[in-house]
XYZ file of N, CA, C and O in Angstrom:
708
model
N -11.097 -1.389 1.897
C -9.839 -1.628 2.567
C -8.983 -2.511 1.669
O -9.435 -3.547 1.209
N -7.751 -2.108 1.467
C -6.830 -2.879 0.638
C -5.643 -3.272 1.508
O -5.004 -2.421 2.126
N -5.381 -4.561 1.579
C -4.247 -5.069 2.341
C -3.272 -5.699 1.353
O -3.667 -6.459 0.474
N -2.012 -5.377 1.497
C -0.994 -5.939 0.606
C -0.362 -7.167 1.265
O -0.092 -7.177 2.457
N -0.120 -8.185 0.452
C 0.427 -9.450 0.921
C 1.950 -9.411 0.925
O 2.562 -9.100 -0.102
N 2.547 -9.708 2.074
C 4.015 -9.751 2.190
C 4.646 -8.464 1.670
O 5.619 -8.486 0.922
N 4.082 -7.345 2.061
C 4.485 -6.027 1.553
C 5.990 -5.802 1.645
O 6.636 -5.449 0.656
N 6.570 -5.991 2.808
C 7.994 -5.707 2.997
C 8.866 -6.650 2.161
O 9.898 -6.256 1.648
N 8.429 -7.899 2.030
C 9.207 -8.891 1.290
C 9.281 -8.598 -0.204
O 10.192 -9.043 -0.885
N 8.324 -7.870 -0.733
C 8.237 -7.666 -2.180
C 8.997 -6.445 -2.691
O 9.198 -6.303 -3.886
N 9.393 -5.551 -1.817
C 10.123 -4.365 -2.270
C 11.545 -4.745 -2.675
O 12.282 -5.343 -1.896
N 11.918 -4.409 -3.904
C 13.271 -4.675 -4.385
C 14.219 -3.628 -3.801
O 13.840 -2.470 -3.608
N 15.430 -4.016 -3.546
C 16.405 -3.105 -2.954
C 16.682 -1.890 -3.844
O 16.953 -0.802 -3.341
N 16.594 -2.059 -5.158
C 16.885 -0.939 -6.058
C 15.860 0.190 -5.945
O 16.093 1.298 -6.431
N 14.737 -0.040 -5.280
C 13.752 1.030 -5.085
C 14.304 2.145 -4.198
O 13.765 3.248 -4.186
N 15.358 1.871 -3.486
C 15.982 2.909 -2.660
C 16.469 4.045 -3.560
O 16.418 5.214 -3.179
N 16.906 3.722 -4.785
C 17.300 4.774 -5.737
C 16.117 5.675 -6.075
O 16.276 6.873 -6.277
N 14.927 5.100 -6.133
C 13.720 5.855 -6.463
C 13.399 6.889 -5.400
O 12.950 7.991 -5.718
N 13.643 6.557 -4.137
C 13.294 7.509 -3.080
C 14.176 8.750 -3.133
O 13.751 9.816 -2.692
N 15.369 8.628 -3.684
C 16.220 9.809 -3.870
C 15.552 10.752 -4.857
O 15.525 11.968 -4.665
N 14.956 10.189 -5.913
C 14.228 11.007 -6.890
C 13.029 11.708 -6.260
O 12.564 12.729 -6.766
N 12.531 11.154 -5.156
C 11.386 11.744 -4.453
C 11.817 12.791 -3.434
O 10.991 13.357 -2.737
N 13.137 13.012 -3.322
C 13.621 14.040 -2.413
C 14.273 13.522 -1.152
O 14.663 14.302 -0.283
N 14.398 12.210 -1.011
C 15.044 11.626 0.162
C 16.529 11.979 0.123
O 17.148 11.946 -0.936
N 17.148 12.326 1.238
C 18.560 12.717 1.238
C 19.475 11.605 0.709
O 19.419 10.468 1.177
N 20.307 11.958 -0.260
C 21.202 10.990 -0.897
C 22.126 10.295 0.097
O 22.281 9.063 0.024
N 22.757 11.005 1.058
C 23.636 10.299 1.997
C 22.904 9.232 2.825
O 23.439 8.159 3.074
N 21.669 9.530 3.214
C 20.889 8.557 3.995
C 20.522 7.369 3.110
O 20.662 6.210 3.511
N 20.072 7.648 1.878
C 19.725 6.568 0.949
C 20.937 5.704 0.644
O 20.835 4.477 0.539
N 22.096 6.328 0.515
C 23.331 5.590 0.258
C 23.653 4.652 1.420
O 24.043 3.493 1.214
N 23.485 5.132 2.636
C 23.744 4.294 3.816
C 22.770 3.115 3.865
O 23.165 1.980 4.166
N 21.499 3.373 3.553
C 20.495 2.304 3.542
C 20.852 1.284 2.463
O 20.788 0.063 2.690
N 21.235 1.767 1.298
C 21.607 0.887 0.195
C 22.802 0.007 0.574
O 22.821 -1.197 0.295
N 23.793 0.590 1.225
C 24.963 -0.181 1.664
C 24.559 -1.237 2.703
O 25.057 -2.361 2.680
N 23.655 -0.857 3.601
C 23.177 -1.813 4.600
C 22.545 -3.022 3.916
O 22.863 -4.166 4.240
N 21.647 -2.764 2.965
C 20.961 -3.871 2.306
C 21.880 -4.672 1.390
O 21.711 -5.884 1.256
N 22.872 -4.044 0.765
C 23.777 -4.800 -0.101
C 24.714 -5.692 0.719
O 25.161 -6.732 0.240
N 25.006 -5.319 1.961
C 25.872 -6.123 2.817
C 25.078 -7.087 3.705
O 25.654 -7.981 4.328
N 23.773 -6.920 3.750
C 22.923 -7.723 4.624
C 22.931 -9.196 4.193
O 22.837 -9.504 3.014
N 23.050 -10.067 5.171
C 23.017 -11.506 4.898
C 21.955 -12.144 5.779
O 21.711 -11.695 6.894
N 21.366 -13.201 5.259
C 20.352 -13.935 5.999
C 20.680 -15.419 5.977
O 21.426 -15.886 5.124
N 20.050 -16.131 6.885
C 20.127 -17.592 6.855
C 18.827 -18.131 7.443
O 18.093 -17.419 8.132
N 18.527 -19.359 7.137
C 17.353 -20.021 7.690
C 17.766 -20.800 8.925
O 18.863 -21.358 8.976
N 16.882 -20.815 9.906
C 17.125 -21.596 11.111
C 16.041 -22.659 11.219
O 14.849 -22.364 11.111
N 16.454 -23.880 11.410
C 15.540 -24.996 11.612
C 15.876 -25.607 12.964
O 16.921 -26.241 13.111
N 15.007 -25.348 13.932
C 15.311 -25.815 15.282
C 16.577 -25.131 15.765
O 16.690 -23.921 15.750
N 17.580 -25.898 16.149
C 18.845 -25.332 16.605
C 19.903 -25.281 15.519
O 21.064 -24.997 15.792
N 19.509 -25.539 14.278
C 20.466 -25.587 13.171
C 20.298 -24.383 12.246
O 19.187 -23.935 11.998
N 21.423 -23.883 11.725
C 21.421 -22.740 10.826
C 21.905 -23.165 9.444
O 22.886 -23.906 9.327
N 21.222 -22.665 8.416
C 21.641 -22.931 7.051
C 22.730 -21.962 6.625
O 23.197 -21.125 7.404
N 23.123 -22.070 5.363
C 24.162 -21.187 4.817
C 23.632 -19.755 4.704
O 22.435 -19.530 4.487
N 24.534 -18.799 4.848
C 24.162 -17.396 4.686
C 24.018 -17.066 3.202
O 24.718 -17.633 2.362
N 23.117 -16.153 2.897
C 22.887 -15.727 1.518
C 22.518 -14.251 1.504
O 22.124 -13.683 2.514
N 22.678 -13.604 0.350
C 22.375 -12.179 0.175
C 21.026 -12.034 -0.534
O 20.910 -12.389 -1.700
N 20.018 -11.525 0.156
C 18.720 -11.323 -0.509
C 18.776 -10.135 -1.483
O 19.529 -9.182 -1.263
N 18.011 -10.212 -2.547
C 17.915 -9.099 -3.500
C 16.575 -8.387 -3.372
O 16.381 -7.329 -3.955
N 15.674 -8.961 -2.650
C 14.356 -8.378 -2.413
C 14.096 -8.341 -0.920
O 14.644 -9.133 -0.172
N 13.217 -7.451 -0.550
C 12.719 -7.437 0.810
C 13.394 -6.414 1.701
O 14.613 -6.340 1.753
N 12.541 -5.610 2.333
C 12.998 -4.707 3.367
C 12.644 -5.383 4.678
O 11.616 -6.032 4.800
N 13.472 -5.253 5.664
C 13.326 -6.014 6.895
C 12.140 -5.495 7.708
O 12.152 -4.365 8.194
N 11.110 -6.331 7.823
C 9.930 -5.939 8.574
C 10.309 -5.793 10.047
O 10.989 -6.633 10.604
N 9.875 -4.717 10.645
C 10.217 -4.428 12.025
C 11.402 -3.482 12.154
O 11.639 -2.938 13.220
N 12.123 -3.277 11.055
C 13.246 -2.344 11.050
C 12.695 -0.926 10.897
O 11.858 -0.667 10.029
N 13.162 -0.008 11.728
C 12.663 1.375 11.690
C 12.911 2.019 10.329
O 12.074 2.784 9.832
N 14.030 1.718 9.710
C 14.322 2.284 8.390
C 13.333 1.758 7.359
O 12.815 2.519 6.541
N 13.052 0.469 7.404
C 12.105 -0.115 6.455
C 10.721 0.514 6.616
O 10.028 0.777 5.621
N 10.326 0.772 7.856
C 9.029 1.430 8.097
C 8.998 2.807 7.438
O 7.990 3.208 6.856
N 10.104 3.542 7.527
C 10.174 4.864 6.904
C 10.086 4.756 5.382
O 9.429 5.574 4.734
N 10.757 3.763 4.814
C 10.731 3.584 3.359
C 9.315 3.252 2.871
O 8.832 3.837 1.897
N 8.666 2.326 3.548
C 7.296 1.948 3.176
C 6.368 3.145 3.346
O 5.547 3.447 2.466
N 6.502 3.850 4.459
C 5.660 5.024 4.715
C 5.864 6.093 3.648
O 4.907 6.720 3.195
N 7.110 6.294 3.243
C 7.403 7.290 2.211
C 6.729 6.940 0.889
O 6.048 7.769 0.286
N 6.875 5.700 0.450
C 6.274 5.308 -0.830
C 4.750 5.384 -0.780
O 4.114 5.866 -1.718
N 4.150 4.949 0.329
C 2.699 4.992 0.407
C 2.175 6.408 0.641
O 1.057 6.730 0.243
N 2.974 7.279 1.252
C 2.579 8.689 1.380
C 2.538 9.343 0.002
O 1.626 10.113 -0.304
N 3.512 9.014 -0.833
C 3.507 9.540 -2.210
C 2.277 9.017 -2.943
O 1.599 9.763 -3.659
N 1.963 7.735 -2.760
C 0.769 7.166 -3.398
C -0.492 7.886 -2.920
O -1.345 8.265 -3.725
N -0.610 8.098 -1.616
C -1.794 8.774 -1.070
C -1.934 10.183 -1.638
O -3.029 10.599 -2.036
N -0.833 10.934 -1.686
C -0.892 12.312 -2.218
C -1.204 12.311 -3.713
O -1.926 13.184 -4.194
N -0.679 11.348 -4.442
C -0.977 11.257 -5.876
C -2.458 10.983 -6.090
O -3.105 11.617 -6.927
N -3.007 10.058 -5.320
C -4.443 9.750 -5.428
C -5.263 10.984 -5.099
O -6.208 11.318 -5.825
N -4.927 11.682 -4.036
C -5.701 12.861 -3.647
C -5.565 13.998 -4.651
O -6.498 14.763 -4.845
N -4.407 14.104 -5.316
C -4.226 15.139 -6.340
C -5.006 14.799 -7.610
O -5.668 15.650 -8.192
N -4.954 13.544 -8.015
C -5.608 13.116 -9.258
C -7.111 12.893 -9.096
O -7.848 12.974 -10.075
N -7.545 12.572 -7.898
C -8.963 12.295 -7.628
C -9.370 13.080 -6.382
O -9.386 12.534 -5.283
N -9.708 14.371 -6.532
C -9.929 15.238 -5.371
C -11.044 14.802 -4.416
O -11.050 15.226 -3.261
N -11.960 13.958 -4.873
C -13.041 13.513 -3.995
C -12.702 12.222 -3.250
O -13.507 11.736 -2.464
N -11.536 11.664 -3.497
C -11.117 10.433 -2.828
C -10.113 10.785 -1.735
O -9.183 11.547 -1.952
N -10.314 10.209 -0.570
C -9.375 10.373 0.540
C -8.668 9.030 0.715
O -9.323 7.999 0.918
N -7.354 9.038 0.592
C -6.564 7.813 0.724
C -5.806 7.861 2.045
O -5.071 8.802 2.301
N -5.986 6.842 2.863
C -5.258 6.760 4.126
C -4.575 5.401 4.217
O -5.046 4.420 3.641
N -3.472 5.379 4.946
C -2.683 4.161 5.094
C -2.329 3.937 6.552
O -2.151 4.883 7.305
N -2.196 2.680 6.914
C -1.524 2.270 8.133
C -0.572 1.167 7.693
O -0.996 0.054 7.401
N 0.687 1.522 7.564
C 1.733 0.670 7.001
C 1.267 0.223 5.615
O 1.193 1.045 4.714
N 0.917 -1.063 5.420
C 0.522 -1.530 4.090
C -0.991 -1.659 3.936
O -1.472 -2.130 2.915
N -1.754 -1.268 4.927
C -3.210 -1.309 4.852
C -3.718 0.041 4.376
O -3.334 1.075 4.909
N -4.587 0.018 3.383
C -5.053 1.252 2.752
C -6.568 1.330 2.752
O -7.245 0.320 2.583
N -7.074 2.532 2.927
C -8.506 2.792 2.802
C -8.677 3.911 1.786
O -8.014 4.943 1.851
N -9.572 3.675 0.814
C -9.998 4.713 -0.132
C -11.444 5.014 0.197
O -12.271 4.115 0.249
N -11.740 6.293 0.432
C -13.135 6.627 0.753
C -13.521 7.936 0.087
O -12.669 8.764 -0.231
N -14.810 8.075 -0.080
C -15.353 9.309 -0.641
C -16.705 9.572 0.003
O -17.370 8.641 0.452
N -17.082 10.838 0.034
C -18.403 11.208 0.540
C -19.218 11.883 -0.561
O -20.198 12.541 -0.294
N -18.794 11.678 -1.804
C -19.482 12.268 -2.949
C -20.857 11.625 -3.094
O -20.981 10.402 -3.050
N -21.881 12.439 -3.265
C -23.248 11.938 -3.397
C -23.516 11.466 -4.825
O -24.230 10.484 -5.032
N -22.924 12.106 -5.808
C -23.114 11.739 -7.211
C -22.422 10.396 -7.488
O -21.198 10.305 -7.507
N -23.227 9.357 -7.709
C -22.694 8.006 -7.869
C -21.716 7.907 -9.031
O -20.646 7.314 -8.900
N -22.049 8.502 -10.170
C -21.165 8.415 -11.346
C -19.798 9.041 -11.052
O -18.767 8.500 -11.405
N -19.827 10.186 -10.411
C -18.564 10.868 -10.086
C -17.753 10.047 -9.092
O -16.541 9.876 -9.238
N -18.418 9.526 -8.060
C -17.725 8.720 -7.049
C -17.096 7.487 -7.685
O -15.930 7.170 -7.420
N -17.823 6.798 -8.540
C -17.312 5.584 -9.176
C -16.162 5.913 -10.125
O -15.147 5.215 -10.144
N -16.284 7.001 -10.890
C -15.218 7.392 -11.822
C -13.928 7.713 -11.071
O -12.834 7.293 -11.470
N -14.048 8.438 -9.962
C -12.853 8.793 -9.205
C -12.283 7.585 -8.471
O -11.067 7.433 -8.371
N -13.137 6.721 -7.985
C -12.647 5.504 -7.340
C -11.916 4.626 -8.355
O -10.868 4.064 -8.055
N -12.447 4.554 -9.565
C -11.784 3.782 -10.625
C -10.386 4.342 -10.892
O -9.418 3.595 -10.990
N -10.265 5.655 -10.980
C -8.967 6.293 -11.215
C -8.015 6.015 -10.047
O -6.830 5.718 -10.259
N -8.508 6.090 -8.817
C -7.674 5.817 -7.643
C -7.167 4.376 -7.659
O -6.009 4.115 -7.322
N -8.010 3.452 -8.072
C -7.605 2.044 -8.161
C -6.542 1.868 -9.239
O -5.559 1.141 -9.049
N -6.700 2.567 -10.364
C -5.694 2.497 -11.431
C -4.335 3.015 -10.945
O -3.288 2.439 -11.252
N -4.348 4.095 -10.170
C -3.102 4.644 -9.617
C -2.464 3.636 -8.664
O -1.257 3.418 -8.675
N -3.293 2.992 -7.842
C -2.816 1.943 -6.935
C -2.136 0.821 -7.697
O -1.048 0.384 -7.344
N -2.807 0.337 -8.734
C -2.267 -0.782 -9.501
C -0.956 -0.406 -10.186
O -0.061 -1.243 -10.316
N -0.844 0.851 -10.603
C 0.391 1.312 -11.234
C 1.568 1.199 -10.254
O 2.631 0.685 -10.605
N 1.381 1.670 -9.022
C 2.453 1.555 -8.027
C 2.693 0.095 -7.661
O 3.843 -0.338 -7.559
N 1.626 -0.665 -7.480
C 1.787 -2.074 -7.118
C 2.562 -2.834 -8.190
O 3.432 -3.642 -7.878
N 2.255 -2.570 -9.451
C 2.981 -3.236 -10.537
C 4.442 -2.812 -10.563
O 5.324 -3.633 -10.811
N 4.710 -1.550 -10.306
C 6.089 -1.046 -10.339
C 6.927 -1.576 -9.172
O 8.139 -1.698 -9.288
N 6.278 -1.893 -8.057
C 7.018 -2.320 -6.867
C 6.835 -3.803 -6.551
O 7.384 -4.285 -5.553
N 6.064 -4.517 -7.349
C 5.872 -5.951 -7.122
C 4.878 -6.295 -6.027
O 4.829 -7.428 -5.559
N 4.062 -5.335 -5.623
C 3.097 -5.589 -4.557
C 1.927 -6.424 -5.057
O 1.526 -6.323 -6.217
N 1.360 -7.243 -4.163
C 0.174 -8.040 -4.457
C -0.859 -7.795 -3.362
O -0.511 -7.593 -2.203
N -2.116 -7.826 -3.749
C -3.200 -7.633 -2.790
C -3.494 -8.934 -2.064
O -3.542 -9.994 -2.682
N -3.690 -8.840 -0.756
C -4.111 -9.988 0.032
C -5.635 -10.076 -0.098
O -6.369 -9.335 0.555
N -6.098 -10.971 -0.957
C -7.527 -11.065 -1.261
C -8.381 -11.409 -0.039
O -9.521 -10.988 0.063
N -7.806 -12.183 0.890
C -8.570 -12.583 2.066
C -8.802 -11.439 3.047
O -9.719 -11.503 3.858
N -7.978 -10.403 2.983
C -8.103 -9.296 3.928
C -8.595 -8.005 3.284
O -8.755 -7.006 3.966
N -8.805 -7.994 1.981
C -9.232 -6.773 1.284
C -10.723 -6.846 0.971
O -11.241 -7.902 0.613
N -11.392 -5.707 1.114
C -12.824 -5.655 0.829
C -13.256 -4.207 0.624
O -12.512 -3.286 0.919
N -14.449 -4.035 0.117
C -15.019 -2.711 -0.062
C -16.350 -2.612 0.659
O -17.001 -3.624 0.910
N -16.758 -1.412 0.977
C -18.058 -1.158 1.608
C -18.719 0.001 0.878
O -18.065 0.990 0.562
N -19.998 -0.125 0.626
C -20.760 0.953 -0.005
C -22.036 1.182 0.799
O -22.422 0.355 1.612
N -22.681 2.300 0.518
C -23.870 2.653 1.310
C -25.187 2.291 0.632
O -26.227 2.342 1.269
N -25.163 1.946 -0.656
C -26.400 1.586 -1.353
C -26.168 0.358 -2.231
O -25.047 0.124 -2.697
N -27.219 -0.417 -2.497
C -27.069 -1.585 -3.368
C -26.596 -1.217 -4.783
O -25.773 -1.923 -5.359
N -27.094 -0.099 -5.336
C -26.686 0.276 -6.697
C -25.210 0.672 -6.743
O -24.495 0.349 -7.698
N -24.735 1.344 -5.702
C -23.319 1.713 -5.635
C -22.462 0.464 -5.446
O -21.384 0.343 -6.024
N -22.980 -0.486 -4.685
C -22.256 -1.748 -4.486
C -22.034 -2.437 -5.827
O -20.936 -2.898 -6.134
N -23.084 -2.503 -6.656
C -22.945 -3.139 -7.974
C -21.948 -2.394 -8.847
O -21.138 -3.005 -9.542
N -21.994 -1.085 -8.815
C -21.075 -0.285 -9.626
C -19.624 -0.484 -9.189
O -18.725 -0.623 -10.019
N -19.398 -0.534 -7.884
C -18.041 -0.731 -7.371
C -17.557 -2.142 -7.690
O -16.399 -2.343 -8.059
N -18.434 -3.125 -7.597
C -18.048 -4.494 -7.932
C -17.613 -4.605 -9.392
O -16.695 -5.340 -9.711
N -18.249 -3.858 -10.273
C -17.901 -3.905 -11.697
C -16.542 -3.280 -11.966
O -15.808 -3.735 -12.832
N -16.186 -2.231 -11.243
C -14.949 -1.522 -11.567
C -13.731 -2.054 -10.840
O -12.611 -1.831 -11.275
N -13.909 -2.764 -9.744
C -12.741 -3.241 -9.013
C -12.311 -4.596 -9.536
O -13.095 -5.532 -9.531
N -11.077 -4.676 -9.997
C -10.597 -5.997 -10.400
C -10.557 -6.901 -9.179
O -10.234 -6.463 -8.084
N -10.938 -8.145 -9.370
C -10.994 -9.050 -8.216
C -9.638 -9.194 -7.555
O -9.552 -9.529 -6.388
N -8.568 -8.898 -8.285
C -7.241 -8.974 -7.678
C -7.048 -7.882 -6.637
O -6.260 -8.021 -5.730
N -7.785 -6.780 -6.767
C -7.600 -5.672 -5.831
C -8.601 -5.734 -4.679
O -8.230 -5.732 -3.516
N -9.876 -5.758 -4.974
C -10.902 -5.796 -3.930
C -11.918 -6.881 -4.302
O -12.872 -6.616 -5.031
N -11.709 -8.114 -3.831
C -12.567 -9.212 -4.254
C -13.971 -9.202 -3.664
O -14.881 -9.763 -4.242
N -14.178 -8.537 -2.520
C -15.486 -8.532 -1.864
C -15.938 -7.097 -1.645
O -15.168 -6.260 -1.194
N -17.201 -6.819 -1.964
C -17.775 -5.497 -1.709
C -19.048 -5.714 -0.897
O -19.964 -6.404 -1.332
N -19.084 -5.120 0.291
C -20.203 -5.292 1.203
C -21.070 -4.040 1.236
O -20.590 -2.935 1.005
N -22.325 -4.225 1.570
C -23.228 -3.115 1.817
C -23.069 -2.721 3.281
O -23.071 -3.567 4.166
N -22.875 -1.433 3.538
C -22.620 -0.959 4.888
C -23.615 0.139 5.242
O -24.019 0.919 4.393
N -23.970 0.198 6.495
C -24.836 1.277 6.969
C -24.062 2.562 7.172
O -24.633 3.615 7.357
N -22.752 2.483 7.140
C -21.919 3.667 7.300
C -21.011 3.548 8.500
O -21.076 2.593 9.264
N -20.154 4.540 8.643
C -19.229 4.591 9.757
C -18.839 6.037 9.987
O -19.059 6.893 9.152
N -18.252 6.314 11.126
C -17.860 7.675 11.469
C -16.403 7.867 11.086
O -15.547 7.048 11.431
N -16.124 8.938 10.378
C -14.761 9.265 9.962
C -14.486 10.712 10.332
O -15.307 11.594 10.068
N -13.351 10.950 10.952
C -12.932 12.313 11.281
C -12.439 12.966 9.990
O -11.329 12.691 9.538
N -13.220 13.820 9.368
C -12.886 14.427 8.079
C -12.022 15.683 8.233
O -11.519 16.206 7.266
N -11.838 16.160 9.447
C -11.061 17.399 9.640
C -9.569 17.112 9.759
O -8.776 18.045 9.760
N -9.199 15.861 9.896
C -7.805 15.448 10.124
C -7.272 16.018 11.439
O -6.091 16.108 11.655
N -8.187 16.442 12.301
C -7.815 16.931 13.632
C -7.877 15.768 14.609
O -8.595 14.801 14.376
N -7.119 15.822 15.694
C -7.145 14.724 16.676
C -8.546 14.542 17.260
O -9.263 15.519 17.491
N -8.940 13.293 17.453
C -10.237 13.009 18.083
C -10.162 13.392 19.546
O -9.118 13.309 20.175
N -11.279 13.826 20.105
C -11.322 14.213 21.524
C -12.063 13.201 22.337
O -12.893 12.542 21.977
């Protein structure tokens, strides 16, 4: 599980231009860009308000548009991981990510997981994202796989790797009954 720290706060406003390259409608992106360029914030301390200022970073957490932007970027990341590493399944819930595989061949699983982590770091570096070390961890099914995963994961991405007895995952992508 990978959790990103202050995910919405770290996205630069200019990334809205990038989503147009991904196929997002230009008129909608233009409206979002205008909203963020005109957006002003201030700090409130008790009943007092500070001066207004124009932020250059950060999408407003809780804003429906910001949720769509984050979902779009992470959907592209998930599809890229699945295309480049066919045995890895990448799922997201907002900024929380799970990478999993059911490959029995340890070498293949570790190689593909390493590639998926590299793809993650590439997007994180491009967008300024940081991993929340306190909330990120890995789980493996065997001690030898645990050691292999610990070696390949940079501590900045997944600082803890636990041995797990397993869990149930709906692999059909069909609704649970």
